[in-house]
Short mmCIF file of C-alpha atoms and ligand atoms in Angstrom, two decimals:
data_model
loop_
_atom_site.label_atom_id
_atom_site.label_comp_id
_atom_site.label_asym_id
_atom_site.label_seq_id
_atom_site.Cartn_x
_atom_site.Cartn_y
_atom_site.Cartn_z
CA UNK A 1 -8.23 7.00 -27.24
CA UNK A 2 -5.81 9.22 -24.62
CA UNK A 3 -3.06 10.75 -26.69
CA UNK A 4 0.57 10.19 -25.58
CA UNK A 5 2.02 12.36 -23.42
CA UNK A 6 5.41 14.32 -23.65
CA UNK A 7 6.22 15.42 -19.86
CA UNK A 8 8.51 12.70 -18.51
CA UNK A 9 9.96 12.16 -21.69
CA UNK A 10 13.97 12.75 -21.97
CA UNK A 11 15.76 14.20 -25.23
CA UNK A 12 16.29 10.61 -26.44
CA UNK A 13 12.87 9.64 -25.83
CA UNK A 14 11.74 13.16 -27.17
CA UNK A 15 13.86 12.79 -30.44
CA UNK A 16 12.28 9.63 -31.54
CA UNK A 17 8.90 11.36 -31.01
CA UNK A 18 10.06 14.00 -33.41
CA UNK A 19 11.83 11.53 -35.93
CA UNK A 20 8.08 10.15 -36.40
CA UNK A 21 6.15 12.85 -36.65
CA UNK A 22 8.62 13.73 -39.14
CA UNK A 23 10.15 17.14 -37.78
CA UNK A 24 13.28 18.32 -37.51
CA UNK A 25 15.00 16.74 -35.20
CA UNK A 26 16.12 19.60 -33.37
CA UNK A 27 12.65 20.45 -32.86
CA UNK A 28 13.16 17.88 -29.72
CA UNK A 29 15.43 20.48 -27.75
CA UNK A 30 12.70 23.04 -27.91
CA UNK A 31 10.14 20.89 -26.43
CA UNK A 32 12.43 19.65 -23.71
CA UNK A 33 12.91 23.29 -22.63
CA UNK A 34 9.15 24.59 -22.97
CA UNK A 35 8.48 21.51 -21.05
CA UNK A 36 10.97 21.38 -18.44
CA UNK A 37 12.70 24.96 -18.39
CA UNK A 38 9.36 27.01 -18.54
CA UNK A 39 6.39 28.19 -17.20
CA UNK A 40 4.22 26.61 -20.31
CA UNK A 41 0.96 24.68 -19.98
CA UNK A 42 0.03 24.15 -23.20
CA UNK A 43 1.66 22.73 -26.62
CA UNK A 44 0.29 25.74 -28.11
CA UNK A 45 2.79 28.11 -26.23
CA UNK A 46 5.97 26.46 -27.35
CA UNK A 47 6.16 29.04 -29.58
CA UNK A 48 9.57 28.76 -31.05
CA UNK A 49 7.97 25.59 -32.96
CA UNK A 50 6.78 26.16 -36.62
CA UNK A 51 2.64 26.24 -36.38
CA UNK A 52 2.80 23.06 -38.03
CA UNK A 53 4.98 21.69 -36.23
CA UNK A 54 2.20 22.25 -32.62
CA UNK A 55 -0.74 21.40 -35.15
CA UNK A 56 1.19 17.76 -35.89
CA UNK A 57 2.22 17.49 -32.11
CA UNK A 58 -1.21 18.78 -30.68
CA UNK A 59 -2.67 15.80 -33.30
CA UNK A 60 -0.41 13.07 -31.78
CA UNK A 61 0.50 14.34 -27.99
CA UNK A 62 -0.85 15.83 -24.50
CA UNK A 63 1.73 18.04 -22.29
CA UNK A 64 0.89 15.77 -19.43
CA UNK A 65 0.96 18.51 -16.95
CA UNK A 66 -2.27 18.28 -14.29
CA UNK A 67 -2.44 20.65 -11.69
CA UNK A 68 -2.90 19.60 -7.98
CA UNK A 69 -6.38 19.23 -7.22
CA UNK A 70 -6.54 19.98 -3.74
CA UNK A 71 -3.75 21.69 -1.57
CA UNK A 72 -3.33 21.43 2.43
CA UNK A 73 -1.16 23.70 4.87
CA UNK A 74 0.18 23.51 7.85
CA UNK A 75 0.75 25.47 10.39
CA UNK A 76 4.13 25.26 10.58
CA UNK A 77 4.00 26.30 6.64
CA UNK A 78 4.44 22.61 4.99
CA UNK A 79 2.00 21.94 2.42
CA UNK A 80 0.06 18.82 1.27
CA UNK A 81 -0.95 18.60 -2.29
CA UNK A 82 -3.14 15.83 -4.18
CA UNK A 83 -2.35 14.37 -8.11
CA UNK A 84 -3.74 13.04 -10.34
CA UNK A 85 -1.63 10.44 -12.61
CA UNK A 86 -1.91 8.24 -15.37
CA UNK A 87 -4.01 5.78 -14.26
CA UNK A 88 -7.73 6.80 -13.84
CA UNK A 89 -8.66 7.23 -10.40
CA UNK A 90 -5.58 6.95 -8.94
CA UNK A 91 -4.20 9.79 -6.68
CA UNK A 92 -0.61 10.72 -4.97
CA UNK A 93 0.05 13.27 -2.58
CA UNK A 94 3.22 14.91 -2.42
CA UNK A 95 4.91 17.20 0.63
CA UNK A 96 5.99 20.64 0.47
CA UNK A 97 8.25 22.03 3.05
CA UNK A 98 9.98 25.27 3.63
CA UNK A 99 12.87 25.70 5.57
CA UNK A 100 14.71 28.92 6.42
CA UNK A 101 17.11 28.76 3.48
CA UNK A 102 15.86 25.62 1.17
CA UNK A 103 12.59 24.68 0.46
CA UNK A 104 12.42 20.68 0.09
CA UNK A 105 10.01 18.63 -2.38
CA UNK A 106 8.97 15.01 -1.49
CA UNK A 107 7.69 13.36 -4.20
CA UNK A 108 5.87 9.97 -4.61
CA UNK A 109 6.83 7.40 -6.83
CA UNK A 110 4.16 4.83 -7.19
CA UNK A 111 0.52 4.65 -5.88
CA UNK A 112 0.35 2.91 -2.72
CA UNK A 113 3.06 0.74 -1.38
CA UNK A 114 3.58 -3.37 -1.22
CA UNK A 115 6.33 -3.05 0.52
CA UNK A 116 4.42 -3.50 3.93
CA UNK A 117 6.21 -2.01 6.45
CA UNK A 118 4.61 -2.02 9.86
CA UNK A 119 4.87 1.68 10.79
CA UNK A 120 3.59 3.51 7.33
CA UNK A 121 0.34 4.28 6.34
CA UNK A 122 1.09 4.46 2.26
CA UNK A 123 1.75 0.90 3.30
CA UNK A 124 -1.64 0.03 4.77
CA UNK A 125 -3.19 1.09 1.83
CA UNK A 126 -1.33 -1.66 -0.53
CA UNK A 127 -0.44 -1.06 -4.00
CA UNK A 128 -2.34 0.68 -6.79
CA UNK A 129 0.25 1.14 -9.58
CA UNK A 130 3.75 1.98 -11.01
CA UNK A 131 3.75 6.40 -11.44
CA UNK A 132 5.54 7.23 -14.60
CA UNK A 133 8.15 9.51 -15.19
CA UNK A 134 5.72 12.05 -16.33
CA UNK A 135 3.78 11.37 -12.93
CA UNK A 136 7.00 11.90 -10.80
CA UNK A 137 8.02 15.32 -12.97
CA UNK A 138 4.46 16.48 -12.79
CA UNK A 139 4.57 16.82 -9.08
CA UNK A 140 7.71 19.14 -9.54
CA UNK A 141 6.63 21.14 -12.41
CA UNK A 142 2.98 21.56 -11.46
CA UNK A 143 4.02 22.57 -8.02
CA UNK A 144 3.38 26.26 -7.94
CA UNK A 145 6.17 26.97 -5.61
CA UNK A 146 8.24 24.82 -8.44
CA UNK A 147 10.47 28.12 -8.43
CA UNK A 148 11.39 28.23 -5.08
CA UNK A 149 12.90 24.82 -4.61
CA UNK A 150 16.19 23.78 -3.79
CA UNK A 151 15.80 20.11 -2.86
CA UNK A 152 14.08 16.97 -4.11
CA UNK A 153 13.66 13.65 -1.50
CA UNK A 154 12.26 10.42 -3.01
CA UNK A 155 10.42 9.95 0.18
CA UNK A 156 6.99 10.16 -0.53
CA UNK A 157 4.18 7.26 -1.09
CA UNK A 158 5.92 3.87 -2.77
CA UNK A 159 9.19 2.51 -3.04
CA UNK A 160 11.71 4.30 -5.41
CA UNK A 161 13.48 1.50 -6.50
CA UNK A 162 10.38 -0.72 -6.66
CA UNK A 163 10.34 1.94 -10.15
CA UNK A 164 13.79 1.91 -11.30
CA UNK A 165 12.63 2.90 -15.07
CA UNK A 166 10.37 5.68 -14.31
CA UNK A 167 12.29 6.81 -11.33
CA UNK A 168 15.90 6.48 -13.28
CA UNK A 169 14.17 8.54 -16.27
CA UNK A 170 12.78 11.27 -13.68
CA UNK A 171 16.26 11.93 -12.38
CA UNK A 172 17.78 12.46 -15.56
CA UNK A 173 14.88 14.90 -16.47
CA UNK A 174 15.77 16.51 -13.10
CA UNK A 175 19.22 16.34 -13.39
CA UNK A 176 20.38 16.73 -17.37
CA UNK A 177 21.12 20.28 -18.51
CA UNK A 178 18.69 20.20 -21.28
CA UNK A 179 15.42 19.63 -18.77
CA UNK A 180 15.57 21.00 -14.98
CA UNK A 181 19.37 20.77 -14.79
CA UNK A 182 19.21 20.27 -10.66
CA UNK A 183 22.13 19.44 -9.03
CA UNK A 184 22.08 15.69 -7.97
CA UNK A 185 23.47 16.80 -4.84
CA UNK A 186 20.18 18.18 -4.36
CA UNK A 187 18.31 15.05 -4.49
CA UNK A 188 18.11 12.49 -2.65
CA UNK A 189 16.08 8.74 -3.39
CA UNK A 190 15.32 6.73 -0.04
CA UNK A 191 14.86 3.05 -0.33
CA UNK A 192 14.33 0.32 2.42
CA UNK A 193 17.51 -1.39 0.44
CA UNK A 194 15.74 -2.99 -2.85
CA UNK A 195 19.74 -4.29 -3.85
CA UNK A 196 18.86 -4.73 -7.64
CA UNK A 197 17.50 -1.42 -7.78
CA UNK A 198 19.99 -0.16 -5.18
CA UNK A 199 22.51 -0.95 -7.92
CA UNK A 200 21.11 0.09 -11.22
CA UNK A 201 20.56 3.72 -8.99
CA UNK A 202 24.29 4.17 -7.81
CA UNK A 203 25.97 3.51 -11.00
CA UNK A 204 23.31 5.19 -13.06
CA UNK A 205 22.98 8.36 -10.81
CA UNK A 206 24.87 10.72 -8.66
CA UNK A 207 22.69 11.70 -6.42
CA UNK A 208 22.34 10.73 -2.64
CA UNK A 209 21.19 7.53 -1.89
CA UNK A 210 19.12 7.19 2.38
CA UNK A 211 18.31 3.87 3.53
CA UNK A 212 15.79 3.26 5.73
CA UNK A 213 17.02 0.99 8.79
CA UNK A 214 15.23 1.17 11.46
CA UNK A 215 16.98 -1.36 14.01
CA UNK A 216 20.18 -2.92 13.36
CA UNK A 217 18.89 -6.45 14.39
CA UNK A 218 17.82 -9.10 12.18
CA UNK A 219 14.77 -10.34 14.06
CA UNK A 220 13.65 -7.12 14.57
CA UNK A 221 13.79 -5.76 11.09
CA UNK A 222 12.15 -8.87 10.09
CA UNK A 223 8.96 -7.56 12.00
CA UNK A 224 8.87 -4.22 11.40
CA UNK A 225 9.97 -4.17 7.75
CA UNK A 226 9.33 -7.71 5.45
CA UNK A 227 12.31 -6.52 3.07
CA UNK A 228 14.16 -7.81 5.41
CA UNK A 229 13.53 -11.41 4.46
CA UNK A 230 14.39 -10.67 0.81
CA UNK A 231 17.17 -8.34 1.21
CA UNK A 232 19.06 -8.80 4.63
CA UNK A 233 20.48 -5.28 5.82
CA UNK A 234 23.64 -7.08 5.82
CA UNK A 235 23.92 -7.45 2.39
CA UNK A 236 22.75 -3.79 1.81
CA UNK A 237 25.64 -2.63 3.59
CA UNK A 238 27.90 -4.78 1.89
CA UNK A 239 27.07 -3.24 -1.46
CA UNK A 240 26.94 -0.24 -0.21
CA UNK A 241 30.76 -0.40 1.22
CA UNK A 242 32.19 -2.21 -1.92
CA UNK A 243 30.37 1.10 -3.79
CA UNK A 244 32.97 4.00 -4.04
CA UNK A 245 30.33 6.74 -2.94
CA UNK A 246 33.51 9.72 -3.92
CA UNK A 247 33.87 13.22 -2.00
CA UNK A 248 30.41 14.62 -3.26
CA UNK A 249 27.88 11.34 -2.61
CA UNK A 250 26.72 10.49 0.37
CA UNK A 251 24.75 7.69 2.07
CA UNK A 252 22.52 8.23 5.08
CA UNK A 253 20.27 5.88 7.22
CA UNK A 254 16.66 6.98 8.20
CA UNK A 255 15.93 5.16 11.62
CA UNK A 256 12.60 5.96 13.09
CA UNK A 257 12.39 5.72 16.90
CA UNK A 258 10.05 3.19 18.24
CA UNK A 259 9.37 3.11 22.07
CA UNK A 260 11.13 0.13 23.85
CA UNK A 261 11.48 -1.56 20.68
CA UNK A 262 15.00 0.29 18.59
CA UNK A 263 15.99 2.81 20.92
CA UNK A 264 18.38 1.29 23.86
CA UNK A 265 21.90 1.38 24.03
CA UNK A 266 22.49 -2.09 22.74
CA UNK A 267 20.91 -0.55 19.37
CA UNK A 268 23.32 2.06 19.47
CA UNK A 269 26.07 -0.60 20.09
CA UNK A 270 25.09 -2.69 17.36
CA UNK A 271 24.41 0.43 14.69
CA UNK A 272 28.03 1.16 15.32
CA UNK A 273 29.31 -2.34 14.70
CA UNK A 274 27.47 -2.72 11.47
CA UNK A 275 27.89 0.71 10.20
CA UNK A 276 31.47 0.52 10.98
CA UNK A 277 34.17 1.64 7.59
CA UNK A 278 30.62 3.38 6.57
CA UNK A 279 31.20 6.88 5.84
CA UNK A 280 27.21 8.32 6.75
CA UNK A 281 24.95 10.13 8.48
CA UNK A 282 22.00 8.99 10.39
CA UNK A 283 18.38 10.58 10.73
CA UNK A 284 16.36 9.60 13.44
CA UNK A 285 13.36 10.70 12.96
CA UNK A 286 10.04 10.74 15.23
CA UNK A 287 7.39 8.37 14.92
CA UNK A 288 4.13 9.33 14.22
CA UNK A 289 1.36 6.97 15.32
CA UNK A 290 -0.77 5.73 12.82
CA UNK A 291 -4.20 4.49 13.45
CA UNK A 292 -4.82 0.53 14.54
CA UNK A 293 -1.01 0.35 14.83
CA UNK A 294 0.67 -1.27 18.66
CA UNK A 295 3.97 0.86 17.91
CA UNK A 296 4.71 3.79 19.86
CA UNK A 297 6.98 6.62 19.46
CA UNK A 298 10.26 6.79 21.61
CA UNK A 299 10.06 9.99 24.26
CA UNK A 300 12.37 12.84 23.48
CA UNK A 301 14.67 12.20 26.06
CA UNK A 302 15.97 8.98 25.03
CA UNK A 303 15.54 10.12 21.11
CA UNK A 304 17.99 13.01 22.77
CA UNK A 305 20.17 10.06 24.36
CA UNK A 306 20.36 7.99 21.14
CA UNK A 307 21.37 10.81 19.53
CA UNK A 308 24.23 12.11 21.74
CA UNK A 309 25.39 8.91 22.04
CA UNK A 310 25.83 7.45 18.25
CA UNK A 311 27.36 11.00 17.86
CA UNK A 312 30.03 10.46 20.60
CA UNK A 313 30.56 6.90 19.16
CA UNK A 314 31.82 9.01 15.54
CA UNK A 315 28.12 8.48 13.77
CA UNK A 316 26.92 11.84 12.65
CA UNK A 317 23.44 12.25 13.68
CA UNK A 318 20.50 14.86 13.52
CA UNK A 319 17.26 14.45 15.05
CA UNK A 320 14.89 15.02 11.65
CA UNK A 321 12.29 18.32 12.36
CA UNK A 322 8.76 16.58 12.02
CA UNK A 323 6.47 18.73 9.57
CA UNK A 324 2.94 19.07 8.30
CA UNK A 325 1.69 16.39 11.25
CA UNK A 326 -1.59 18.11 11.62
CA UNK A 327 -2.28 17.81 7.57
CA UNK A 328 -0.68 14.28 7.37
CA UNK A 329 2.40 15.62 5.53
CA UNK A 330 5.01 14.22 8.12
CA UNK A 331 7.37 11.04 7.12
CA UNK A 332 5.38 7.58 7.45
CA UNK A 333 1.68 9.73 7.32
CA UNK A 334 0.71 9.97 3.16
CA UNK A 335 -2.11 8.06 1.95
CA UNK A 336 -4.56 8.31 -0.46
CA UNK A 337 -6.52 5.56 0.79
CA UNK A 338 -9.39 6.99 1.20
CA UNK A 339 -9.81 7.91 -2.43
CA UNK A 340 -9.01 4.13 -2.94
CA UNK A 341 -12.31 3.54 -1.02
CA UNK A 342 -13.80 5.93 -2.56
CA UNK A 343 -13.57 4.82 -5.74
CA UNK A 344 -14.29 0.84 -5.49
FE1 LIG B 401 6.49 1.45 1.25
FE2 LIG B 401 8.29 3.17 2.20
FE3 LIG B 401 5.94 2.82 3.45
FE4 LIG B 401 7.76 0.85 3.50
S1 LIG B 401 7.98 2.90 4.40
S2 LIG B 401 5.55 0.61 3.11
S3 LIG B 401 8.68 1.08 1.47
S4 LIG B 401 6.23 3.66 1.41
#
């Protein structure tokens, strides 16, 4: 039978394992830091633990820790790499991306999406399964730029807050002094507006929270995003204004540009309306087609337009950089479909 495993575990979680096996209890400190804090792969490195203490461990436990097993780049220096994760035969890829002075981590939180939103491939490929904690840490701590980075974005493959357990427990490991001890300023989780998880996130967390819009109009969400149905936009924005976000937080909206469909000046009307008391910034970001899909990116020029205009309206917006679109890295483009297929 598969042993435990001990990355994605936090101190509390860590502690009972200890209590168990019957070690000290401070014996649960020293994992979290070979684990989290070092360059270990192997319970036989934690070397400030008795001998007996990694015999009884080794008996009981696996690290967890699985390196990528196959790694894209771009040529604009973004990288694509491939996971494995707890459940056999079941892949995530996560995004790399290096900027002049921060190099950015997107990380997936479950296998596949059921979210079905019209524009994404994860999407398209349905849903395989929840990732754990350990999954989620693993593509941080097996990353071998892991180093090098200064920010984390929930924006990969799945829904964040469709895994408010696993996804809570990876920010604390990413966020509590005695694991990676990250700044939660640093990370950000993007949701399409799941409000039960939505909630759970802000006043469990502190770090940013991006919400994926897309069109300020009912009927139009309704098509491009089935959320929408569940959990109006309206009501996302009403939690999100009765939430006191303080200096540090932020909020931002992700809208991606569709041609002739979100991108007129009515949108930019509306946006204003409904965003309006919201202190935010908005992303738009480019589309990028997907195969068997009608939708259409919007042309620079009006993406240019929309931009200049929210701005003079009092909406800070940036255009987002698209990166890694000839290895599939870019926002909207991760799948691991094909290893679905493969598999079956
Ligand atoms: Fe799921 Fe996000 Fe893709 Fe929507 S955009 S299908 S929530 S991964």
């Amino acid at each position: 039978m598969a042993k435990e495993i001990l990355l994605g575990k936090t101190l509390e979680e860590l502690t009972q394992v200890v209590l168990d096996l019957k070690l000290p209890k401070f014996t649960a400190k020293q994992i979290a830091d070979w684990l989290y804090k070092k360059d270990i792969t192997s319970i036989d490195e934690m070397l400030n633990l008795s001998l007996k203490a990694r015999t009884i461990l080794k008996d009981n436990f696996d690290i967890g820790l699985t390196a990528t097993i196959k790694e894209q780049c771009s040529v604009d220096g973004t990288k694509k790499y491939l996971y494995p994760t707890n459940m056999p035969n079941q892949f995530i890829e996560t995004a790399y991306i290096p900027d002049d002075d921060r190099a950015t981590l997107c990380v997936s939180s479950q296998v596949g999406c059921k979210m079905g939103c019209l524009f994404c491939m994860t999407g398209k490929q349905g849903f395989q399964g929840q990732l754990k904690a350990g999954d989620i840490i693993n593509q941080v701590r097996s990353l071998p730029e892991w180093h090098q980075l200064t920010n984390i974005v929930y924006m990969g493959m799945g829904e964040p807050l469709d895994n408010v357990p696993e996804v809570m427990k990876s920010l604390e490991i990413l966020t509590a002094d005695y694991a990676m001890a990250m700044s939660p300023r640093r990370i950000t989780v993007s949701t399409i507006g799941i409000i039960p998880g939505m909630k759970t996130f802000l006043n469990e967390s502190e770090c940013h929270l991006a919400v994926s819009l897309h069109t300020p109009f009912d009927d139009e969400r309704k098509k491009l995003m089935p959320v929408q149905n569940v959990y109006p936009v309206k009501d996302v924005l009403k939690m999100i204004r009765e939430f006191d976000f303080g200096r540090q937080r932020r909020v931002s909206f992700e809208y991606i540009m569709f041609k002739g469909i979100n991108d007129t000046p009515a949108h930019v009307k509306e946006l204003c309306k409904i965003l309006d008391g919201i202190k935010c910034r908005m992303n738009l970001i480019r589309f990028h087609p997907i195969p068997n899909s009608p939708l259409l990116g919007s042309d620079e020029e009006t993406i240019e337009e929309f931009k200049d205009l929210l701005n003079k309206k009092g909406i800070t917006t940036t255009i987002r950089r698209s990166r890694g679109l000839d290895i599939f890295a870019a926002c909207g483009l991760l799948s691991t479909k094909e290893l679905v297929k493969q598999q079956s």
